[in-house]
GROMACS .gro file of C-alpha atoms in nm:
model
  186
    1UNK     CA    1   0.012   0.008   0.006
    2UNK     CA    2   0.127   0.359  -0.069
    3UNK     CA    3   0.071   0.561   0.223
    4UNK     CA    4   0.097   0.889  -0.016
    5UNK     CA    5  -0.189   0.785  -0.238
    6UNK     CA    6  -0.387   0.685   0.057
    7UNK     CA    7  -0.377   1.009   0.241
    8UNK     CA    8  -0.388   1.216  -0.102
    9UNK     CA    9  -0.742   1.008  -0.137
   10UNK     CA   10  -0.892   1.126   0.190
   11UNK     CA   11  -0.678   1.450   0.238
   12UNK     CA   12  -0.997   1.669   0.086
   13UNK     CA   13  -1.151   1.642   0.392
   14UNK     CA   14  -0.933   1.534   0.647
   15UNK     CA   15  -0.662   1.763   0.794
   16UNK     CA   16  -0.319   1.757   0.606
   17UNK     CA   17  -0.118   1.633   0.872
   18UNK     CA   18  -0.330   1.296   0.909
   19UNK     CA   19  -0.089   0.990   0.847
   20UNK     CA   20  -0.182   0.691   0.647
   21UNK     CA   21  -0.187   0.492   0.984
   22UNK     CA   22  -0.474   0.729   1.113
   23UNK     CA   23  -0.673   0.685   0.816
   24UNK     CA   24  -0.671   0.290   0.816
   25UNK     CA   25  -0.819   0.316   1.190
   26UNK     CA   26  -1.071   0.572   1.052
   27UNK     CA   27  -1.146   0.275   0.789
   28UNK     CA   28  -1.177  -0.007   1.078
   29UNK     CA   29  -1.397   0.247   1.278
   30UNK     CA   30  -1.618   0.293   0.952
   31UNK     CA   31  -1.647  -0.141   0.960
   32UNK     CA   32  -1.734  -0.094   1.346
   33UNK     CA   33  -2.032   0.185   1.244
   34UNK     CA   34  -2.149  -0.066   0.961
   35UNK     CA   35  -2.184  -0.320   1.231
   36UNK     CA   36  -2.326  -0.092   1.491
   37UNK     CA   37  -2.595   0.055   1.217
   38UNK     CA   38  -2.657  -0.341   1.145
   39UNK     CA   39  -2.738  -0.402   1.518
   40UNK     CA   40  -2.957  -0.087   1.567
   41UNK     CA   41  -3.179  -0.229   1.252
   42UNK     CA   42  -3.236  -0.541   1.415
   43UNK     CA   43  -3.334  -0.380   1.760
   44UNK     CA   44  -3.544  -0.199   1.544
   45UNK     CA   45  -3.701  -0.512   1.398
   46UNK     CA   46  -3.734  -0.648   1.742
   47UNK     CA   47  -3.927  -0.373   1.871
   48UNK     CA   48  -4.189  -0.347   1.616
   49UNK     CA   49  -4.234  -0.717   1.585
   50UNK     CA   50  -4.294  -0.694   2.006
   51UNK     CA   51  -4.515  -0.391   1.947
   52UNK     CA   52  -4.725  -0.542   1.676
   53UNK     CA   53  -4.760  -0.902   1.859
   54UNK     CA   54  -4.889  -0.676   2.170
   55UNK     CA   55  -5.143  -0.516   1.968
   56UNK     CA   56  -5.207  -0.812   1.830
   57UNK     CA   57  -5.264  -0.992   2.156
   58UNK     CA   58  -5.497  -0.673   2.317
   59UNK     CA   59  -5.706  -0.686   1.988
   60UNK     CA   60  -5.913  -0.378   2.085
   61UNK     CA   61  -6.029  -0.302   1.794
   62UNK     CA   62  -6.149  -0.541   1.444
   63UNK     CA   63  -5.847  -0.389   1.257
   64UNK     CA   64  -5.590  -0.483   1.540
   65UNK     CA   65  -5.487  -0.818   1.409
   66UNK     CA   66  -5.463  -0.683   1.010
   67UNK     CA   67  -5.252  -0.380   1.138
   68UNK     CA   68  -5.013  -0.625   1.377
   69UNK     CA   69  -4.969  -0.877   1.089
   70UNK     CA   70  -4.909  -0.624   0.804
   71UNK     CA   71  -4.619  -0.437   1.059
   72UNK     CA   72  -4.473  -0.759   1.118
   73UNK     CA   73  -4.449  -0.877   0.779
   74UNK     CA   74  -4.322  -0.525   0.640
   75UNK     CA   75  -4.070  -0.444   0.910
   76UNK     CA   76  -3.946  -0.804   0.860
   77UNK     CA   77  -3.880  -0.715   0.485
   78UNK     CA   78  -3.740  -0.378   0.531
   79UNK     CA   79  -3.487  -0.524   0.783
   80UNK     CA   80  -3.391  -0.801   0.590
   81UNK     CA   81  -3.318  -0.604   0.295
   82UNK     CA   82  -3.133  -0.312   0.531
   83UNK     CA   83  -2.914  -0.616   0.678
   84UNK     CA   84  -2.849  -0.777   0.339
   85UNK     CA   85  -2.743  -0.432   0.179
   86UNK     CA   86  -2.508  -0.347   0.470
   87UNK     CA   87  -2.348  -0.698   0.445
   88UNK     CA   88  -2.314  -0.672   0.071
   89UNK     CA   89  -2.129  -0.317   0.099
   90UNK     CA   90  -1.909  -0.453   0.417
   91UNK     CA   91  -1.563  -0.457   0.228
   92UNK     CA   92  -1.309  -0.691   0.330
   93UNK     CA   93  -1.072  -0.633   0.069
   94UNK     CA   94  -0.745  -0.510   0.133
   95UNK     CA   95  -0.710  -0.159   0.275
   96UNK     CA   96  -0.558   0.005  -0.007
   97UNK     CA   97  -0.627   0.306  -0.207
   98UNK     CA   98  -0.842   0.117  -0.519
   99UNK     CA   99  -1.023  -0.101  -0.277
  100UNK     CA  100  -1.117   0.161  -0.032
  101UNK     CA  101  -1.263   0.368  -0.355
  102UNK     CA  102  -1.409   0.077  -0.526
  103UNK     CA  103  -1.562  -0.003  -0.175
  104UNK     CA  104  -1.720   0.362  -0.136
  105UNK     CA  105  -1.836   0.357  -0.477
  106UNK     CA  106  -2.011   0.049  -0.373
  107UNK     CA  107  -2.162   0.192  -0.067
  108UNK     CA  108  -2.289   0.517  -0.268
  109UNK     CA  109  -2.491   0.276  -0.527
  110UNK     CA  110  -2.599   0.106  -0.205
  111UNK     CA  111  -2.747   0.436  -0.015
  112UNK     CA  112  -2.913   0.536  -0.399
  113UNK     CA  113  -3.042   0.191  -0.398
  114UNK     CA  114  -3.178   0.243  -0.038
  115UNK     CA  115  -3.361   0.561  -0.107
  116UNK     CA  116  -3.573   0.411  -0.409
  117UNK     CA  117  -3.648   0.079  -0.179
  118UNK     CA  118  -3.722   0.303   0.098
  119UNK     CA  119  -3.965   0.528  -0.144
  120UNK     CA  120  -4.133   0.203  -0.233
  121UNK     CA  121  -4.158   0.094   0.143
  122UNK     CA  122  -4.363   0.426   0.202
  123UNK     CA  123  -4.606   0.372  -0.062
  124UNK     CA  124  -4.616   0.013   0.040
  125UNK     CA  125  -4.749   0.122   0.397
  126UNK     CA  126  -4.990   0.394   0.238
  127UNK     CA  127  -5.089   0.141  -0.012
  128UNK     CA  128  -5.116  -0.133   0.316
  129UNK     CA  129  -5.347   0.152   0.502
  130UNK     CA  130  -5.584   0.170   0.186
  131UNK     CA  131  -5.609  -0.208   0.163
  132UNK     CA  132  -5.665  -0.246   0.554
  133UNK     CA  133  -5.906   0.035   0.555
  134UNK     CA  134  -6.110  -0.134   0.272
  135UNK     CA  135  -6.189  -0.424   0.497
  136UNK     CA  136  -6.174  -0.277   0.820
  137UNK     CA  137  -6.398   0.009   0.903
  138UNK     CA  138  -6.178   0.305   1.102
  139UNK     CA  139  -6.388   0.540   1.326
  140UNK     CA  140  -6.353   0.869   1.139
  141UNK     CA  141  -6.123   1.051   1.438
  142UNK     CA  142  -5.861   0.774   1.359
  143UNK     CA  143  -5.835   0.793   0.969
  144UNK     CA  144  -5.805   1.189   1.005
  145UNK     CA  145  -5.503   1.124   1.236
  146UNK     CA  146  -5.371   0.845   1.024
  147UNK     CA  147  -5.382   1.016   0.727
  148UNK     CA  148  -5.226   1.316   0.839
  149UNK     CA  149  -4.954   1.085   1.016
  150UNK     CA  150  -4.907   0.922   0.704
  151UNK     CA  151  -4.898   1.241   0.469
  152UNK     CA  152  -4.616   1.383   0.713
  153UNK     CA  153  -4.421   1.040   0.705
  154UNK     CA  154  -4.439   1.045   0.312
  155UNK     CA  155  -4.326   1.424   0.300
  156UNK     CA  156  -4.027   1.351   0.517
  157UNK     CA  157  -3.934   1.049   0.356
  158UNK     CA  158  -3.934   1.193   0.034
  159UNK     CA  159  -3.760   1.543   0.098
  160UNK     CA  160  -3.491   1.343   0.291
  161UNK     CA  161  -3.460   1.096   0.048
  162UNK     CA  162  -3.379   1.377  -0.250
  163UNK     CA  163  -3.120   1.523  -0.052
  164UNK     CA  164  -2.956   1.186   0.069
  165UNK     CA  165  -2.964   1.063  -0.288
  166UNK     CA  166  -2.804   1.414  -0.417
  167UNK     CA  167  -2.546   1.367  -0.170
  168UNK     CA  168  -2.440   1.014  -0.236
  169UNK     CA  169  -2.457   1.082  -0.638
  170UNK     CA  170  -2.210   1.403  -0.565
  171UNK     CA  171  -1.995   1.158  -0.339
  172UNK     CA  172  -1.963   0.855  -0.602
  173UNK     CA  173  -1.879   1.139  -0.870
  174UNK     CA  174  -1.569   1.208  -0.696
  175UNK     CA  175  -1.499   0.888  -0.616
  176UNK     CA  176  -1.532   0.762  -0.961
  177UNK     CA  177  -1.302   1.061  -1.057
  178UNK     CA  178  -1.031   0.984  -0.839
  179UNK     CA  179  -1.048   0.604  -0.932
  180UNK     CA  180  -1.032   0.691  -1.278
  181UNK     CA  181  -0.744   0.920  -1.231
  182UNK     CA  182  -0.539   0.635  -1.012
  183UNK     CA  183  -0.628   0.399  -1.340
  184UNK     CA  184  -0.452   0.664  -1.601
  185UNK     CA  185  -0.112   0.628  -1.703
  186UNK     CA  186   0.097   0.887  -1.572
   0.00000   0.00000   0.00000
């Protein structure tokens, strides 16, 4: 591994005196952060499944069972996808400049893909509510509350998704330019 190449790769965002050893530590911290995020994904899934199970068990309203089952299925699919995406961009290659760039590009692609899947998940939640409403009549007071929360949720997801996708596309362009510069003969 060339220490100068590794330093040049990250110097645009880092202090000019950061050593290659420190850059390797940062890459290892990124791996640890990925493991922590996977653990958080799993914990969120567990909490949502327990909450939905308790809602099914209480069964105060006729729609509780359907909403609980829908929640368990939707959260399980979303969590499975997130865990798959995180493990597929884990990056077990050597920590040299080209491998780090390729891994960064792959992570940007994964983040862009995750935004698209988040949009689909949001649409699934809205469609799920409409379907459940057809089979289980909700009280009017609950419908207006649910619709307003779904509208807020959808708006936040779309706004955050657009911002995050643009950020990841910009990072990907920078990484691709750097990788192309490294592959050009000097």
